[in-house]
XYZ file of C-alpha atoms in Angstrom:
133
model
C -94.389 -64.716 -28.420
C -94.795 -61.173 -29.428
C -97.938 -59.232 -29.945
C -97.466 -58.892 -33.697
C -96.932 -62.646 -34.181
C -100.112 -63.362 -32.183
C -102.022 -60.777 -34.448
C -100.674 -62.418 -37.583
C -101.790 -65.911 -36.468
C -105.178 -64.395 -35.538
C -105.622 -62.777 -38.937
C -104.668 -66.076 -40.688
C -107.174 -67.982 -38.601
C -109.898 -65.459 -39.229
C -109.279 -65.498 -42.958
C -109.458 -69.254 -42.958
C -112.653 -69.221 -41.050
C -114.189 -66.688 -43.375
C -113.295 -68.749 -46.420
C -114.802 -71.825 -44.896
C -117.985 -69.978 -44.167
C -118.168 -68.629 -47.743
C -117.651 -72.128 -49.114
C -120.358 -73.642 -46.907
C -122.718 -70.803 -47.860
C -121.904 -71.284 -51.535
C -122.511 -75.079 -51.358
C -125.867 -74.579 -49.666
C -127.101 -72.374 -52.535
C -125.600 -74.246 -55.482
C -127.763 -74.741 -58.510
C -127.778 -77.569 -61.008
C -127.608 -76.963 -64.755
C -130.568 -78.431 -66.565
C -129.420 -77.477 -70.007
C -131.120 -75.226 -72.606
C -133.613 -77.865 -73.736
C -134.661 -81.108 -72.154
C -133.243 -84.148 -73.908
C -136.035 -85.687 -75.995
C -135.550 -87.666 -79.199
C -137.987 -89.128 -81.517
C -135.333 -91.203 -83.306
C -133.689 -94.542 -82.240
C -130.002 -94.998 -81.826
C -129.983 -97.085 -84.976
C -131.648 -94.301 -86.994
C -129.172 -91.722 -85.688
C -126.255 -93.955 -86.469
C -127.517 -94.595 -90.040
C -127.898 -90.926 -90.569
C -124.287 -90.340 -89.424
C -123.006 -92.904 -91.891
C -124.838 -91.114 -94.802
C -123.569 -87.742 -93.625
C -119.993 -89.081 -93.531
C -120.146 -90.447 -97.051
C -121.492 -87.219 -98.575
C -118.144 -85.478 -98.187
C -117.227 -82.032 -97.121
C -119.982 -79.567 -98.403
C -117.599 -76.605 -97.640
C -114.663 -77.904 -99.613
C -113.180 -75.737 -102.368
C -110.668 -76.332 -105.137
C -109.186 -79.776 -105.487
C -110.964 -80.871 -102.255
C -114.377 -80.210 -103.738
C -114.380 -83.337 -105.879
C -115.477 -83.727 -109.519
C -117.078 -80.827 -111.245
C -120.404 -81.191 -112.984
C -120.722 -80.011 -116.610
C -122.511 -76.726 -116.906
C -125.831 -76.746 -118.795
C -125.838 -74.264 -121.683
C -128.707 -71.971 -122.400
C -127.852 -71.677 -126.082
C -127.642 -74.420 -128.618
C -124.346 -75.636 -130.015
C -125.170 -74.185 -133.480
C -126.147 -70.724 -132.177
C -122.849 -70.520 -130.228
C -120.854 -71.656 -133.240
C -122.547 -69.115 -135.551
C -121.800 -66.308 -133.038
C -118.184 -67.496 -132.870
C -117.773 -67.423 -136.608
C -119.370 -63.917 -136.903
C -117.088 -62.592 -134.200
C -114.016 -64.147 -135.831
C -114.796 -62.460 -139.151
C -115.007 -59.014 -137.588
C -112.062 -56.777 -138.283
C -110.963 -56.150 -134.688
C -113.148 -57.466 -131.899
C -111.259 -55.471 -129.270
C -111.217 -52.130 -131.116
C -112.505 -49.074 -129.245
C -112.585 -45.412 -130.057
C -110.402 -44.195 -132.842
C -109.086 -47.654 -133.737
C -112.562 -49.046 -134.314
C -112.659 -47.848 -137.837
C -114.211 -44.877 -139.613
C -117.052 -43.277 -137.633
C -120.223 -42.629 -139.719
C -120.873 -38.955 -140.638
C -123.880 -37.854 -138.589
C -125.837 -34.803 -139.805
C -125.818 -32.149 -137.114
C -128.835 -30.152 -136.135
C -126.935 -26.870 -136.431
C -125.441 -25.681 -139.720
C -121.755 -25.005 -140.111
C -122.013 -21.220 -140.344
C -123.808 -20.958 -137.029
C -121.184 -23.007 -135.317
C -118.510 -20.946 -136.839
C -120.100 -17.629 -135.751
C -120.513 -18.927 -132.191
C -116.884 -20.035 -132.065
C -115.789 -16.553 -133.369
C -117.940 -14.758 -130.785
C -116.567 -16.930 -127.933
C -113.028 -16.306 -129.037
C -113.642 -12.534 -128.949
C -115.137 -12.700 -125.516
C -118.688 -12.013 -126.467
C -121.464 -13.626 -124.490
C -123.290 -16.429 -126.262
C -127.109 -16.447 -126.348
C -128.615 -19.303 -124.295
């Protein structure tokens, strides 16, 4: 046997011995897991089983769409007659979707400034004169 083979065997034996010592030291200081809370229950097994049956029959509270089951009819805040009267009034309007220029003739509003003053200010602005503030 050569010196290098003796050294390799010695290093293997020393690494095995070191791992055995580490395992023995780890086993000596091992802890047990007690859980977050101690297990205490005020209900009997029969009560828990009955609650499980009830919860299983309720269905999936997180289901959506078809899986959600039957829908319940919404409860209206208005009476049927009030909704019908509003629908008739809306149907008799000229165009319920009209906005802006297509909504009809705008009422003429009386301005606070007369026409001659507006014309004079427009003329002055066109000529580059400063307008009084």
